[in-house]
């Protein structure tokens, strides 16, 4: 009895403390399952330790709150390796692009130098040709002036001889002009129906024993104006020597009927013409126009 009383009075055995779980993370299970009894522990001993009837509370983790695995470091490593691979490729592409640009630059520079050299040679050739052309032009002008001067002198000498002969009374004065020529006073005038340049017109008149017309009076100006055929005609004046002169006598112009703004300052317009209205103007000697010849009546 004493042993039983002592056993009954013994205080209940202390249960091992279970660490408290964080609030809100764990919850108690509704069904409690008795802990399995180790084989080496006797049933009496369990009764001694747990005869107070206390229940053991087992905490289970809430579903969905399982511990997540730490993110793997493999993916960043792969990304780093990919970036390291892209950088050298980028450098190679930049180097190739730079090399291509340098090559293109030198090709353009070479082509530019080649074209510049060709242009320089072309300009040099053109300069030489232009210089030679100007020399030839000067030679032609000089020859033309000499020829015209010679013809003018011979023509003047012929007229002097004719006047001297007529004054002696040995020759009868011819009172009519050749066919298609028109008479005005002591002169005959021919108005051409063809066109030619100034020099050829001059020689055509000389071949007819005449000269390109020289207008020395208002009366003569009016006669010539009234017989024009509504087109420009060459006159016997030019400024090839730097001054406007009549080619027949070599005398400067005394009477003039220049149009407004004439004579032109254009170096290429060195020969005189008469417009249909009677005004004078300068023109390029190589232009093709009609002409007027003039000669004295012979005796």
Tab-separated table of C-alpha atoms in Angstrom:
chain	number	residue	atom	x	y	z
A	1	UNK	CA	0.000	0.000	0.000
A	2	UNK	CA	2.831	2.331	0.828
A	3	UNK	CA	4.460	1.692	-2.488
A	4	UNK	CA	1.225	2.329	-4.355
A	5	UNK	CA	0.558	5.506	-2.368
A	6	UNK	CA	4.039	6.767	-3.064
A	7	UNK	CA	3.604	6.020	-6.684
A	8	UNK	CA	0.236	7.779	-6.681
A	9	UNK	CA	1.608	10.865	-4.942
A	10	UNK	CA	4.649	11.212	-7.243
A	11	UNK	CA	4.295	14.355	-9.348
A	12	UNK	CA	3.687	13.833	-12.982
A	13	UNK	CA	6.712	13.675	-15.205
A	14	UNK	CA	7.555	16.881	-17.090
A	15	UNK	CA	6.995	16.686	-20.824
A	16	UNK	CA	9.804	17.928	-23.037
A	17	UNK	CA	9.265	21.456	-24.190
A	18	UNK	CA	8.518	21.888	-27.884
A	19	UNK	CA	9.856	25.090	-29.367
A	20	UNK	CA	7.137	27.550	-30.103
A	21	UNK	CA	6.504	28.141	-33.754
A	22	UNK	CA	6.163	31.565	-35.357
A	23	UNK	CA	2.695	32.974	-35.282
A	24	UNK	CA	0.686	32.495	-38.422
A	25	UNK	CA	3.067	29.968	-40.017
A	26	UNK	CA	1.962	26.691	-38.237
A	27	UNK	CA	-1.363	25.380	-36.910
A	28	UNK	CA	-2.460	22.440	-34.790
A	29	UNK	CA	-3.708	19.312	-36.448
A	30	UNK	CA	-7.329	18.413	-35.733
A	31	UNK	CA	-6.701	14.666	-35.228
A	32	UNK	CA	-4.095	13.755	-32.665
A	33	UNK	CA	-2.217	10.557	-33.151
A	34	UNK	CA	-0.521	8.857	-30.151
A	35	UNK	CA	3.226	8.726	-30.410
A	36	UNK	CA	4.630	5.277	-31.038
A	37	UNK	CA	6.139	3.609	-27.996
A	38	UNK	CA	9.786	2.762	-28.406
A	39	UNK	CA	10.364	-0.961	-27.926
A	40	UNK	CA	12.896	-0.457	-25.159
A	41	UNK	CA	10.528	1.612	-23.055
A	42	UNK	CA	8.128	-0.334	-20.899
A	43	UNK	CA	4.424	0.428	-20.713
A	44	UNK	CA	4.735	1.175	-17.037
A	45	UNK	CA	7.317	3.820	-17.696
A	46	UNK	CA	4.999	5.510	-20.194
A	47	UNK	CA	2.274	5.486	-17.627
A	48	UNK	CA	4.647	7.082	-15.143
A	49	UNK	CA	5.657	9.816	-17.593
A	50	UNK	CA	2.279	10.542	-19.127
A	51	UNK	CA	-0.254	9.530	-16.509
A	52	UNK	CA	-1.362	13.166	-16.197
A	53	UNK	CA	-3.392	12.653	-19.347
A	54	UNK	CA	-1.789	15.654	-21.150
A	55	UNK	CA	-2.021	15.533	-24.910
A	56	UNK	CA	0.980	16.051	-27.171
A	57	UNK	CA	0.482	18.805	-29.744
A	58	UNK	CA	2.198	18.280	-33.044
A	59	UNK	CA	2.565	21.275	-35.346
A	60	UNK	CA	2.390	20.677	-39.084
A	61	UNK	CA	3.305	23.240	-41.784
A	62	UNK	CA	0.418	24.831	-43.634
A	63	UNK	CA	-0.050	23.616	-47.199
A	64	UNK	CA	1.435	26.004	-49.713
A	65	UNK	CA	4.036	27.350	-47.298
A	66	UNK	CA	6.686	24.757	-48.073
A	67	UNK	CA	10.213	26.008	-48.138
A	68	UNK	CA	11.131	27.205	-51.550
A	69	UNK	CA	14.366	26.199	-53.100
A	70	UNK	CA	16.971	28.891	-53.536
A	71	UNK	CA	17.180	30.164	-57.077
A	72	UNK	CA	19.805	28.415	-59.063
A	73	UNK	CA	22.947	30.320	-60.064
A	74	UNK	CA	23.279	28.374	-63.310
A	75	UNK	CA	21.110	30.734	-65.366
A	76	UNK	CA	23.083	33.924	-64.569
A	77	UNK	CA	26.247	32.025	-65.330
A	78	UNK	CA	24.905	31.034	-68.731
A	79	UNK	CA	23.821	34.623	-69.433
A	80	UNK	CA	27.265	35.928	-68.509
A	81	UNK	CA	28.889	33.411	-70.821
A	82	UNK	CA	26.536	34.492	-73.646
A	83	UNK	CA	27.408	38.156	-73.118
A	84	UNK	CA	31.100	37.385	-73.062
A	85	UNK	CA	30.641	35.621	-76.400
A	86	UNK	CA	28.734	38.562	-77.964
A	87	UNK	CA	31.338	41.209	-77.094
A	88	UNK	CA	34.163	39.738	-79.243
A	89	UNK	CA	31.720	39.290	-82.129
A	90	UNK	CA	30.713	42.944	-81.815
A	91	UNK	CA	34.369	44.004	-81.863
A	92	UNK	CA	34.964	41.939	-84.985
A	93	UNK	CA	31.966	43.496	-86.760
A	94	UNK	CA	33.090	47.012	-85.832
A	95	UNK	CA	36.604	46.256	-87.088
A	96	UNK	CA	35.239	44.900	-90.382
A	97	UNK	CA	33.015	47.967	-90.835
A	98	UNK	CA	35.903	50.331	-90.116
A	99	UNK	CA	38.158	48.489	-92.559
A	100	UNK	CA	35.439	48.667	-95.242
A	101	UNK	CA	35.011	52.399	-94.624
A	102	UNK	CA	38.765	53.009	-94.910
A	103	UNK	CA	38.884	51.002	-98.144
A	104	UNK	CA	35.965	52.950	-99.604
A	105	UNK	CA	37.560	56.247	-98.581
A	106	UNK	CA	40.811	55.439	-100.362
A	107	UNK	CA	38.934	54.259	-103.460
A	108	UNK	CA	36.989	57.527	-103.604
A	109	UNK	CA	40.174	59.517	-103.029
A	110	UNK	CA	41.953	57.655	-105.823
A	111	UNK	CA	39.024	58.192	-108.193
A	112	UNK	CA	38.882	61.877	-107.295
A	113	UNK	CA	42.597	62.267	-107.998
A	114	UNK	CA	42.196	60.514	-111.342
A	115	UNK	CA	39.268	62.729	-112.370
A	116	UNK	CA	41.098	65.871	-111.211
A	117	UNK	CA	44.121	64.926	-113.294
A	118	UNK	CA	41.950	64.352	-116.373
A	119	UNK	CA	40.207	67.699	-115.886
A	120	UNK	CA	43.542	69.456	-115.480
A	121	UNK	CA	44.877	67.862	-118.671
A	122	UNK	CA	41.669	68.746	-120.489
A	123	UNK	CA	41.868	72.362	-119.332
A	124	UNK	CA	45.495	72.506	-120.412
A	125	UNK	CA	44.649	71.139	-123.850
A	126	UNK	CA	41.731	73.541	-124.190
A	127	UNK	CA	43.941	76.446	-123.139
A	128	UNK	CA	46.513	75.526	-125.770
A	129	UNK	CA	43.819	75.126	-128.424
A	130	UNK	CA	42.223	78.429	-127.437
A	131	UNK	CA	45.590	80.180	-127.569
A	132	UNK	CA	46.281	78.772	-131.031
A	133	UNK	CA	42.793	79.728	-132.187
A	134	UNK	CA	43.295	83.305	-131.001
A	135	UNK	CA	46.642	83.459	-132.790
A	136	UNK	CA	44.978	82.201	-135.975
A	137	UNK	CA	42.180	84.728	-135.553
A	138	UNK	CA	44.671	87.569	-135.151
A	139	UNK	CA	46.468	86.377	-138.259
A	140	UNK	CA	43.211	86.275	-140.231
A	141	UNK	CA	42.264	89.765	-139.052
A	142	UNK	CA	45.672	91.129	-139.969
A	143	UNK	CA	45.552	89.489	-143.395
A	144	UNK	CA	42.023	90.765	-143.952
A	145	UNK	CA	42.996	94.321	-143.048
A	146	UNK	CA	46.018	94.220	-145.327
A	147	UNK	CA	43.935	92.826	-148.193
A	148	UNK	CA	41.186	95.380	-147.699
A	149	UNK	CA	43.667	98.203	-147.479
A	150	UNK	CA	45.387	97.080	-150.636
A	151	UNK	CA	42.071	96.740	-152.472
A	152	UNK	CA	40.947	100.135	-151.223
A	153	UNK	CA	44.147	101.775	-152.433
A	154	UNK	CA	43.914	100.150	-155.874
A	155	UNK	CA	40.258	101.148	-156.138
A	156	UNK	CA	41.030	104.744	-155.209
A	157	UNK	CA	43.835	104.878	-157.769
A	158	UNK	CA	41.480	103.543	-160.440
A	159	UNK	CA	38.904	106.242	-159.651
A	160	UNK	CA	41.557	108.957	-159.793
A	161	UNK	CA	42.694	107.738	-163.192
A	162	UNK	CA	39.082	107.615	-164.374
A	163	UNK	CA	38.351	111.150	-163.173
A	164	UNK	CA	41.531	112.434	-164.767
A	165	UNK	CA	40.615	110.813	-168.034
A	166	UNK	CA	37.064	112.153	-167.900
A	167	UNK	CA	38.268	115.666	-167.146
A	168	UNK	CA	40.281	115.712	-170.370
A	169	UNK	CA	37.064	115.228	-172.330
A	170	UNK	CA	38.340	112.234	-174.221
A	171	UNK	CA	35.620	109.851	-172.900
A	172	UNK	CA	31.870	110.228	-172.930
A	173	UNK	CA	30.115	109.883	-169.550
A	174	UNK	CA	27.962	106.804	-169.257
A	175	UNK	CA	24.617	108.010	-167.941
A	176	UNK	CA	23.055	104.625	-167.204
A	177	UNK	CA	23.786	102.017	-164.510
A	178	UNK	CA	24.268	98.275	-165.137
A	179	UNK	CA	21.288	95.948	-165.097
A	180	UNK	CA	19.644	95.615	-161.662
A	181	UNK	CA	21.566	98.657	-160.382
A	182	UNK	CA	19.829	101.871	-159.280
A	183	UNK	CA	21.091	105.363	-159.971
A	184	UNK	CA	21.278	108.243	-157.488
A	185	UNK	CA	23.206	111.309	-158.663
A	186	UNK	CA	26.611	110.259	-159.964
A	187	UNK	CA	26.442	106.852	-158.275
A	188	UNK	CA	24.923	103.454	-158.971
A	189	UNK	CA	23.700	101.190	-156.162
A	190	UNK	CA	23.175	97.449	-156.118
A	191	UNK	CA	20.887	95.861	-153.507
A	192	UNK	CA	21.599	92.127	-153.326
A	193	UNK	CA	19.000	89.380	-153.104
A	194	UNK	CA	21.432	86.870	-151.561
A	195	UNK	CA	22.980	86.628	-148.094
A	196	UNK	CA	26.652	86.341	-147.193
A	197	UNK	CA	29.143	87.512	-144.558
A	198	UNK	CA	30.665	90.977	-144.518
A	199	UNK	CA	34.029	90.036	-146.071
A	200	UNK	CA	32.456	88.142	-148.972
A	201	UNK	CA	30.058	91.032	-149.534
A	202	UNK	CA	33.047	93.369	-149.780
A	203	UNK	CA	34.725	91.176	-152.398
A	204	UNK	CA	31.514	90.744	-154.363
A	205	UNK	CA	31.353	94.514	-154.725
A	206	UNK	CA	35.022	94.739	-155.723
A	207	UNK	CA	34.479	92.097	-158.402
A	208	UNK	CA	31.721	94.347	-159.826
A	209	UNK	CA	34.177	97.298	-159.818
A	210	UNK	CA	32.311	98.773	-156.854
A	211	UNK	CA	32.590	98.977	-153.112
A	212	UNK	CA	30.372	98.373	-150.060
A	213	UNK	CA	28.289	101.514	-149.731
A	214	UNK	CA	29.578	104.540	-147.801
A	215	UNK	CA	26.884	106.972	-146.658
A	216	UNK	CA	28.214	110.510	-146.469
A	217	UNK	CA	25.026	112.618	-146.599
A	218	UNK	CA	21.411	112.723	-145.473
A	219	UNK	CA	20.281	112.525	-149.100
A	220	UNK	CA	22.223	109.329	-149.649
A	221	UNK	CA	20.914	107.919	-146.345
A	222	UNK	CA	17.324	108.543	-147.434
A	223	UNK	CA	17.841	106.926	-150.848
A	224	UNK	CA	19.385	103.771	-149.415
A	225	UNK	CA	16.724	103.485	-146.696
A	226	UNK	CA	13.885	103.756	-149.191
A	227	UNK	CA	15.271	100.934	-151.335
A	228	UNK	CA	15.795	98.327	-148.600
A	229	UNK	CA	13.812	95.088	-148.840
A	230	UNK	CA	12.660	94.940	-145.204
A	231	UNK	CA	15.833	93.119	-144.124
A	232	UNK	CA	19.242	94.081	-142.740
A	233	UNK	CA	21.990	95.013	-145.249
A	234	UNK	CA	25.754	95.241	-144.834
A	235	UNK	CA	27.311	98.721	-144.999
A	236	UNK	CA	30.906	99.466	-145.944
A	237	UNK	CA	32.043	100.331	-142.381
A	238	UNK	CA	33.841	98.417	-139.628
A	239	UNK	CA	35.849	98.954	-136.453
A	240	UNK	CA	38.341	96.128	-136.988
A	241	UNK	CA	41.101	98.682	-136.357
A	242	UNK	CA	39.493	99.969	-133.148
A	243	UNK	CA	37.609	102.873	-134.770
A	244	UNK	CA	34.562	102.928	-137.010
A	245	UNK	CA	35.682	103.837	-140.555
A	246	UNK	CA	34.414	103.604	-144.120
A	247	UNK	CA	36.438	100.942	-145.901
A	248	UNK	CA	36.278	102.752	-149.269
A	249	UNK	CA	38.160	105.826	-148.116
A	250	UNK	CA	39.485	104.820	-144.698
A	251	UNK	CA	37.840	107.951	-143.246
A	252	UNK	CA	36.073	108.005	-139.856
A	253	UNK	CA	32.308	108.346	-139.823
A	254	UNK	CA	31.206	111.982	-140.199
A	255	UNK	CA	27.479	111.442	-140.598
A	256	UNK	CA	25.913	108.628	-138.559
A	257	UNK	CA	22.450	107.245	-137.963
A	258	UNK	CA	23.115	104.815	-135.135
A	259	UNK	CA	20.216	103.070	-133.469
A	260	UNK	CA	19.732	103.558	-129.719
A	261	UNK	CA	22.457	101.740	-127.740
A	262	UNK	CA	24.669	101.420	-130.831
A	263	UNK	CA	27.409	100.847	-131.670
A	264	UNK	CA	27.630	97.893	-129.299
A	265	UNK	CA	30.599	97.399	-126.998
A	266	UNK	CA	30.631	93.714	-127.876
A	267	UNK	CA	34.099	92.868	-129.208
A	268	UNK	CA	32.572	90.387	-131.658
A	269	UNK	CA	30.377	92.976	-133.405
A	270	UNK	CA	32.828	94.780	-135.683
A	271	UNK	CA	30.866	95.321	-138.900
A	272	UNK	CA	28.075	97.786	-139.701
A	273	UNK	CA	24.554	97.095	-140.954
A	274	UNK	CA	21.452	99.125	-141.775
A	275	UNK	CA	18.084	98.047	-140.384
A	276	UNK	CA	14.958	98.243	-142.571
A	277	UNK	CA	13.984	101.460	-140.752
A	278	UNK	CA	17.266	103.108	-141.780
A	279	UNK	CA	19.075	102.992	-138.416
A	280	UNK	CA	22.620	101.642	-138.167
A	281	UNK	CA	23.874	98.917	-135.879
A	282	UNK	CA	26.927	96.766	-135.266
A	283	UNK	CA	26.857	93.052	-136.048
A	284	UNK	CA	29.084	89.988	-136.050
A	285	UNK	CA	31.043	90.039	-139.320
A	286	UNK	CA	30.497	86.310	-139.904
A	287	UNK	CA	26.702	86.685	-139.931
A	288	UNK	CA	24.952	86.218	-143.267
A	289	UNK	CA	23.050	89.249	-144.526
A	290	UNK	CA	22.302	91.077	-147.755
A	291	UNK	CA	24.605	93.872	-148.915
A	292	UNK	CA	24.684	97.161	-150.867
A	293	UNK	CA	27.321	97.970	-153.486
A	294	UNK	CA	28.087	101.510	-154.684
A	295	UNK	CA	30.108	102.807	-157.650
A	296	UNK	CA	30.516	105.992	-159.656
A	297	UNK	CA	29.166	106.378	-163.123
A	298	UNK	CA	31.976	105.906	-165.610
A	299	UNK	CA	32.655	108.305	-168.422
